[in-house]
Short mmCIF file of C-alpha atoms and ligand atoms in Angstrom, two decimals:
data_model
loop_
_atom_site.label_atom_id
_atom_site.label_comp_id
_atom_site.label_asym_id
_atom_site.label_seq_id
_atom_site.Cartn_x
_atom_site.Cartn_y
_atom_site.Cartn_z
CA MET K 1 102.28 -123.04 0.62
CA ARG K 2 101.34 -120.94 -2.32
CA LYS K 3 99.32 -123.30 -3.23
CA LEU K 4 96.90 -124.09 -0.23
CA LEU K 5 97.42 -119.74 -0.72
CA LEU K 6 95.67 -119.72 -3.56
CA THR K 7 92.70 -122.00 -2.72
CA THR K 8 91.94 -120.75 0.05
CA THR K 9 91.88 -117.64 -1.84
CA ALA K 10 89.51 -119.04 -4.57
CA ILE K 11 86.82 -120.36 -2.07
CA ALA K 12 87.22 -116.74 -0.35
CA PHE K 13 86.27 -115.43 -3.68
CA ALA K 14 83.47 -118.42 -4.53
CA VAL K 15 81.62 -117.84 -1.26
CA GLY K 16 82.43 -113.92 -1.38
CA THR K 17 80.25 -114.17 -4.88
CA ALA K 18 77.61 -116.12 -3.90
CA ALA K 19 77.22 -114.45 -0.82
CA PRO K 20 74.62 -112.05 -2.47
CA ALA K 21 72.78 -114.94 -3.97
CA MET K 22 71.82 -116.74 -0.57
CA ALA K 23 71.07 -113.20 1.57
CA GLU K 24 68.21 -113.88 3.18
CA PHE K 25 66.93 -110.29 1.42
CA ASN K 26 68.15 -109.04 -1.23
CA SER K 27 67.29 -105.30 -3.25
CA ARG K 28 64.23 -105.73 -4.82
CA ASN K 29 62.31 -103.51 -6.55
CA ILE K 30 58.56 -104.86 -7.30
CA ARG K 31 56.25 -103.56 -9.43
CA VAL K 32 52.81 -102.92 -8.78
CA SER K 33 50.65 -102.28 -11.12
CA ASN K 34 47.14 -101.22 -10.68
CA GLY K 35 43.90 -99.68 -12.51
CA ILE K 36 42.23 -97.79 -9.95
CA ASN K 37 43.73 -94.30 -8.19
CA GLN K 38 46.60 -93.75 -5.72
CA ASP K 39 43.65 -92.11 -3.01
CA HIS K 40 41.96 -95.77 -3.74
CA PRO K 41 42.32 -97.65 -0.63
CA VAL K 42 44.17 -100.20 -2.16
CA GLY K 43 47.56 -97.00 -1.98
CA ASN K 44 47.18 -97.05 1.90
CA GLY K 45 47.14 -101.09 1.51
CA ILE K 46 50.38 -100.63 0.21
CA LYS K 47 51.63 -98.49 2.00
CA ALA K 48 51.03 -100.29 4.86
CA MET K 49 52.79 -103.73 3.10
CA GLN K 50 55.60 -101.55 2.59
CA ALA K 51 56.04 -100.40 6.31
CA CYS K 52 55.70 -104.12 7.15
CA LEU K 53 58.43 -105.27 4.48
CA ASP K 54 61.22 -102.44 5.41
CA ASP K 55 60.58 -103.58 9.43
CA LYS K 56 61.55 -107.44 8.35
CA SER K 57 63.86 -106.91 5.30
CA GLY K 58 65.21 -103.86 6.52
CA GLY K 59 65.06 -101.78 3.07
CA LYS K 60 65.59 -103.74 0.81
CA LEU K 61 62.11 -105.27 -0.79
CA LYS K 62 60.76 -102.24 -2.50
CA LEU K 63 57.20 -101.83 -3.92
CA THR K 64 56.66 -99.13 -6.75
CA ALA K 65 53.21 -98.95 -7.19
CA PHE K 66 51.37 -97.75 -10.99
CA TRP K 67 48.43 -96.26 -11.33
CA GLY K 68 45.04 -95.60 -13.41
CA GLY K 69 46.07 -98.48 -15.87
CA ALA K 70 49.65 -96.89 -16.38
CA LEU K 71 51.34 -100.60 -16.74
CA GLY K 72 48.08 -101.37 -18.75
CA GLY K 73 44.89 -103.10 -18.18
CA ASP K 74 44.30 -106.43 -15.06
CA LEU K 75 44.23 -108.72 -18.15
CA GLN K 76 47.74 -106.68 -19.67
CA ALA K 77 49.47 -106.92 -16.59
CA THR K 78 48.74 -110.35 -15.06
CA GLN K 79 49.73 -111.48 -18.24
CA ALA K 80 53.36 -109.73 -18.07
CA LEU K 81 53.44 -111.45 -14.34
CA ARG K 82 52.66 -114.90 -16.30
CA SER K 83 55.76 -113.90 -18.55
CA GLY K 84 58.56 -112.85 -16.09
CA VAL K 85 58.79 -109.47 -17.17
CA GLN K 86 56.26 -107.86 -14.20
CA GLU K 87 56.32 -108.38 -10.77
CA ALA K 88 53.00 -107.59 -9.25
CA VAL K 89 49.66 -106.22 -10.02
CA VAL K 90 46.55 -105.84 -7.79
CA THR K 91 43.72 -106.95 -10.04
CA SER K 92 40.03 -108.22 -10.31
CA SER K 93 39.37 -111.75 -11.18
CA SER K 94 36.92 -110.73 -13.34
CA PRO K 95 38.65 -110.03 -16.24
CA LEU K 96 41.22 -113.25 -15.25
CA VAL K 97 38.24 -116.04 -16.26
CA GLY K 98 39.38 -116.52 -19.50
CA LEU K 99 42.52 -118.02 -18.50
CA ILE K 100 41.33 -119.11 -15.27
CA PRO K 101 37.34 -120.30 -15.75
CA SER K 102 36.91 -121.32 -12.16
CA LEU K 103 37.73 -117.58 -10.92
CA GLY K 104 34.09 -117.04 -12.60
CA VAL K 105 32.80 -118.39 -9.35
CA PHE K 106 32.92 -115.09 -7.51
CA ASP K 107 31.39 -113.15 -10.20
CA LEU K 108 27.85 -115.35 -9.65
CA PRO K 109 24.99 -112.63 -9.15
CA PHE K 110 24.15 -111.97 -5.25
CA LEU K 111 27.02 -114.45 -4.22
CA PHE K 112 27.93 -112.95 -0.86
CA SER K 113 25.56 -111.18 0.92
CA ASN K 114 27.80 -109.34 2.92
CA ALA K 115 31.35 -109.03 3.11
CA LYS K 116 31.82 -111.22 6.28
CA GLU K 117 30.57 -114.20 4.00
CA ALA K 118 33.46 -112.90 0.96
CA ASP K 119 36.13 -112.49 3.89
CA ALA K 120 35.10 -116.28 5.34
CA VAL K 121 35.52 -117.47 2.06
CA MET K 122 38.30 -116.12 0.55
CA ASP K 123 40.67 -116.23 3.93
CA GLY K 124 39.73 -119.57 4.24
CA ALA K 125 40.13 -123.60 2.16
CA PHE K 126 38.21 -121.99 -0.56
CA GLY K 127 40.19 -119.45 -1.43
CA ASP K 128 43.81 -121.23 -0.86
CA MET K 129 42.03 -123.60 -3.91
CA MET K 130 41.95 -120.74 -5.99
CA ASN K 131 44.98 -119.88 -5.26
CA LYS K 132 46.21 -123.75 -6.42
CA LYS K 133 44.72 -122.37 -9.85
CA LEU K 134 46.36 -119.23 -9.91
CA GLU K 135 49.64 -120.40 -9.35
CA GLU K 136 49.10 -123.75 -12.06
CA GLN K 137 49.13 -120.18 -14.86
CA GLY K 138 51.85 -118.61 -13.27
CA LEU K 139 50.11 -116.72 -10.44
CA VAL K 140 51.34 -116.41 -6.60
CA ASN K 141 48.41 -114.73 -4.79
CA LEU K 142 49.69 -112.93 -1.90
CA ALA K 143 45.86 -112.41 -0.69
CA TYR K 144 42.48 -111.42 -1.42
CA TRP K 145 41.71 -107.46 -1.15
CA GLU K 146 38.73 -106.09 -1.42
CA ASN K 147 36.65 -104.77 -4.24
CA GLY K 148 33.79 -104.62 -2.88
CA PHE K 149 30.24 -105.00 -3.29
CA ARG K 150 28.94 -103.45 -6.83
CA ASN K 151 26.53 -100.87 -7.75
CA LEU K 152 25.00 -99.26 -10.80
CA SER K 153 25.91 -95.76 -11.92
CA ASN K 154 24.11 -94.49 -15.12
CA SER K 155 23.31 -91.32 -17.34
CA LYS K 156 19.96 -91.88 -18.46
CA ARG K 157 17.35 -93.19 -15.39
CA ALA K 158 17.16 -94.06 -11.83
CA VAL K 159 17.13 -97.75 -11.56
CA ASN K 160 13.68 -99.13 -9.13
CA LYS K 161 13.32 -101.59 -11.15
CA TRP K 162 14.38 -104.73 -13.45
CA GLU K 163 12.70 -103.51 -15.91
CA ASP K 164 14.33 -100.12 -15.93
CA PHE K 165 18.01 -101.74 -16.76
CA SER K 166 16.10 -102.59 -20.77
CA GLY K 167 18.13 -101.18 -23.04
CA LEU K 168 21.17 -99.51 -20.72
CA LYS K 169 24.02 -99.42 -22.81
CA VAL K 170 26.05 -100.82 -19.45
CA ARG K 171 29.70 -101.68 -19.64
CA VAL K 172 30.68 -104.84 -17.81
CA MET K 173 34.37 -106.49 -17.12
CA GLN K 174 35.82 -108.60 -20.03
CA ASN K 175 34.03 -111.48 -18.18
CA ASN K 176 30.69 -113.73 -19.80
CA ILE K 177 28.81 -114.37 -16.16
CA PHE K 178 28.80 -110.24 -16.38
CA LEU K 179 28.12 -110.08 -19.25
CA ASP K 180 24.90 -112.61 -19.33
CA THR K 181 23.58 -111.09 -16.06
CA PHE K 182 23.10 -107.93 -17.18
CA GLN K 183 21.41 -109.02 -20.56
CA ASN K 184 19.31 -110.94 -18.75
CA LEU K 185 17.82 -108.15 -16.84
CA GLY K 186 17.67 -106.76 -20.60
CA ALA K 187 20.59 -104.35 -20.35
CA ASN K 188 22.70 -103.63 -23.95
CA ALA K 189 25.84 -104.91 -21.98
CA THR K 190 29.38 -104.13 -23.58
CA PRO K 191 32.65 -106.03 -21.86
CA MET K 192 34.95 -103.31 -22.13
CA ALA K 193 38.05 -102.98 -20.17
CA PHE K 194 38.30 -100.51 -17.07
CA GLY K 195 40.81 -97.99 -18.76
CA GLU K 196 38.52 -97.24 -21.04
CA VAL K 197 35.16 -96.29 -19.22
CA PHE K 198 35.81 -92.55 -18.00
CA SER K 199 36.12 -91.47 -21.15
CA ALA K 200 32.49 -94.27 -22.83
CA LEU K 201 30.99 -92.80 -19.63
CA GLU K 202 31.81 -88.99 -20.81
CA THR K 203 30.60 -89.23 -24.69
CA ASN K 204 28.21 -91.28 -23.99
CA ALA K 205 29.26 -94.64 -25.77
CA ILE K 206 27.80 -96.04 -23.24
CA ASP K 207 25.37 -95.37 -20.53
CA ALA K 208 26.34 -96.91 -16.87
CA GLN K 209 28.52 -99.24 -15.60
CA GLU K 210 29.07 -101.07 -12.17
CA ASN K 211 31.24 -100.33 -9.50
CA PRO K 212 31.90 -100.07 -5.80
CA TYR K 213 31.06 -96.69 -4.75
CA VAL K 214 34.44 -96.08 -3.86
CA THR K 215 35.61 -96.62 -7.48
CA ILE K 216 33.05 -94.87 -8.72
CA ASP K 217 34.31 -91.95 -6.23
CA THR K 218 38.26 -92.14 -6.84
CA SER K 219 37.90 -92.66 -10.26
CA LYS K 220 35.70 -89.52 -11.10
CA PHE K 221 32.48 -91.68 -12.45
CA TYR K 222 30.51 -89.22 -11.07
CA GLU K 223 31.55 -86.13 -13.06
CA VAL K 224 30.05 -87.98 -15.94
CA GLN K 225 27.09 -89.90 -15.02
CA LYS K 226 23.30 -88.59 -13.32
CA TYR K 227 22.14 -91.85 -11.55
CA VAL K 228 23.36 -93.80 -9.16
CA THR K 229 21.74 -97.34 -7.19
CA GLU K 230 22.12 -99.60 -4.91
CA THR K 231 22.31 -103.19 -6.53
CA ASN K 232 24.79 -104.41 -4.48
CA HIS K 233 24.40 -107.12 -7.37
CA ALA K 234 28.44 -108.76 -6.96
CA TYR K 235 31.09 -108.69 -4.32
CA THR K 236 34.25 -109.02 -6.73
CA PRO K 237 38.15 -109.30 -5.02
CA PHE K 238 41.09 -108.56 -5.94
CA LEU K 239 44.23 -110.99 -6.03
CA PHE K 240 47.83 -109.51 -5.39
CA LEU K 241 48.95 -111.70 -7.54
CA PHE K 242 52.66 -112.24 -7.95
CA SER K 243 55.02 -113.15 -11.00
CA LYS K 244 55.65 -117.57 -9.98
CA PRO K 245 58.69 -117.22 -12.53
CA ILE K 246 60.30 -114.29 -10.36
CA PHE K 247 58.69 -114.95 -7.03
CA ASP K 248 60.44 -119.17 -7.44
CA SER K 249 63.35 -117.22 -8.10
CA TYR K 250 63.02 -115.61 -4.55
CA THR K 251 65.19 -116.47 -1.00
CA PRO K 252 62.47 -118.68 0.97
CA GLU K 253 62.56 -114.99 3.47
CA GLU K 254 62.09 -112.93 0.87
CA GLN K 255 58.56 -114.75 -0.28
CA ALA K 256 57.58 -115.45 3.57
CA ALA K 257 57.96 -111.24 4.04
CA LEU K 258 55.57 -111.01 0.76
CA ARG K 259 52.98 -113.54 1.87
CA GLU K 260 53.14 -112.22 5.31
CA CYS K 261 52.92 -108.21 4.36
CA ALA K 262 50.29 -108.92 1.27
CA VAL K 263 48.40 -109.21 4.34
CA VAL K 264 48.90 -107.17 7.07
CA GLY K 265 48.16 -104.72 3.74
CA ARG K 266 44.87 -106.86 3.15
CA ASP K 267 43.75 -105.70 6.15
CA GLU K 268 44.32 -102.04 6.11
CA GLU K 269 42.89 -102.17 2.87
CA ARG K 270 39.73 -103.95 4.18
CA LYS K 271 39.48 -101.59 7.08
CA VAL K 272 39.93 -98.33 5.13
CA ILE K 273 37.63 -99.36 2.02
CA ARG K 274 34.99 -100.11 4.49
CA GLU K 275 34.90 -96.56 5.98
CA LEU K 276 35.07 -95.03 2.71
CA ASN K 277 32.50 -96.59 1.66
CA GLN K 278 30.01 -94.04 2.89
CA LYS K 279 32.21 -91.24 2.74
CA SER K 280 31.99 -92.21 -1.01
CA LEU K 281 28.24 -92.06 -1.61
CA GLU K 282 27.91 -88.81 0.41
CA LYS K 283 30.32 -87.78 -2.42
CA ILE K 284 28.47 -88.92 -4.95
CA LYS K 285 25.20 -87.54 -3.90
CA ALA K 286 27.37 -84.00 -2.82
CA ALA K 287 28.15 -83.98 -6.73
CA GLY K 288 24.17 -84.21 -7.60
CA LEU K 289 23.88 -87.72 -8.38
CA GLU K 290 20.62 -89.32 -7.95
CA VAL K 291 20.85 -91.99 -5.52
CA ASN K 292 18.44 -94.61 -4.62
CA THR K 293 18.52 -98.32 -3.06
CA LEU K 294 16.15 -100.71 -4.57
CA SER K 295 12.86 -101.98 -2.43
CA PRO K 296 14.09 -105.51 -0.68
CA GLU K 297 10.52 -106.91 -2.70
CA GLU K 298 12.57 -105.76 -6.26
CA GLN K 299 16.00 -106.61 -4.98
CA ALA K 300 14.17 -110.21 -4.38
CA ARG K 301 12.36 -109.95 -7.34
CA ILE K 302 16.13 -109.27 -9.50
CA ARG K 303 18.07 -112.03 -7.21
CA GLU K 304 15.53 -114.18 -8.51
CA LYS K 305 15.66 -113.81 -12.49
CA SER K 306 19.49 -113.82 -11.44
CA MET K 307 19.60 -117.43 -10.49
CA VAL K 308 19.26 -118.81 -14.36
CA VAL K 309 23.04 -117.19 -14.22
CA TYR K 310 24.21 -119.78 -12.10
CA GLU K 311 22.97 -122.87 -13.88
CA LYS K 312 24.05 -121.21 -17.49
CA HIS K 313 28.09 -120.68 -16.32
CA LYS K 314 27.82 -124.02 -13.37
CA ALA K 315 30.05 -126.44 -15.79
CA GLU K 316 32.14 -123.68 -17.09
CA ILE K 317 33.16 -122.76 -14.12
CA GLY K 318 33.39 -126.25 -12.56
CA ALA K 319 30.04 -128.04 -10.99
CA ASP K 320 32.43 -128.91 -8.09
CA ILE K 321 33.24 -125.18 -7.18
CA VAL K 322 30.40 -123.82 -7.30
CA ASP K 323 29.51 -126.41 -5.03
CA ALA K 324 31.87 -125.49 -2.98
CA VAL K 325 31.52 -122.08 -2.06
CA LEU K 326 28.07 -122.81 -2.25
CA ALA K 327 28.41 -125.45 0.88
CA ASP K 328 31.21 -123.34 2.38
CA LEU K 329 28.28 -120.74 2.87
CA LYS K 330 25.97 -122.21 3.79
CA LYS K 331 28.23 -123.26 7.16
CA ILE K 332 29.11 -119.61 7.45
CA ARG K 333 25.33 -118.50 7.88
CA GLY K 334 25.10 -121.31 10.36
CA GLN K 335 22.73 -123.26 7.69
C1 TK8 B 401 40.90 -101.33 -11.62
C2 TK8 B 401 39.41 -102.52 -12.11
C3 TK8 B 401 38.68 -102.79 -11.62
C4 TK8 B 401 37.14 -103.55 -11.90
C5 TK8 B 401 36.45 -103.02 -13.17
O1 TK8 B 401 41.70 -102.13 -12.48
O2 TK8 B 401 36.96 -103.60 -14.25
O3 TK8 B 401 35.46 -102.93 -13.09
O4 TK8 B 401 36.00 -103.09 -10.84
O5 TK8 B 401 38.59 -101.97 -10.39
O6 TK8 B 401 40.18 -103.98 -11.97
#
């Protein structure tokens, strides 16, 4: 009897201690870092994602966001994910090409002509294929959020044609494709982490940078720039990356909630960023910057001139990858 009791106690104890690890949802503090500021629409996305997680996990899964590069830049944070010391980051894909060269496909100049095309590619089979490559490097991409179409800002002159890029000291992301795109247009391109851009512009170490209107607004680049040109030269996504070693230690329910809620956050972030784009442009103008668009002829000339970048980087990205995205786009465009 005593023996039986002891055994039962032992079993109860074993079950008791094992229970938390087997619970559908455990208390998790998920750190998400960003280079951009809290008033960027990524902030709205994170709020929506948190509301969804609260709902699904009964308040167990908590996101703690760190803004303005407080946990390091895109690349540094991504490495922290791979080694399992940080849970998540919302990063541009571009600085990660050293790790995953095929991600460079998204940096090809003038690849997407509108957000609808970008969404279809990211949210479809092509996006899934890139996610597999990220997983091989220890990164789970929960969803593609929007960074957006990029425009040029500078402190020197209005840029109306590609010859106007000549000699402009332009900060580019740490990415060969951007570097070549701008060098090919005659600019003096310098790779630099995002966190250093504001002060480099402020001290005139560089003349120019390129980012979506919303970033020129929320990162206050308009305070240290005089001209903005709507070049739309590239669309870059944000990846909502999770550390694979940490993700793999979560329960299936936690994993599913994170994937589903990252998509809820994505939809909110995309909605807000697309609304804010125009307002950010107005704010930039109101701050006294001279904003210009390119004539359709100039846009076509710049585009034409930039096509050499596709050939130059095709092998490094993977010819199959470049062909696959172009084939996808043809289908989407109904050609
Ligand atoms: C913020 C960056 C930024 C990107 C850049 O961490 O570096 O210019 O566009 O949004 O990811």
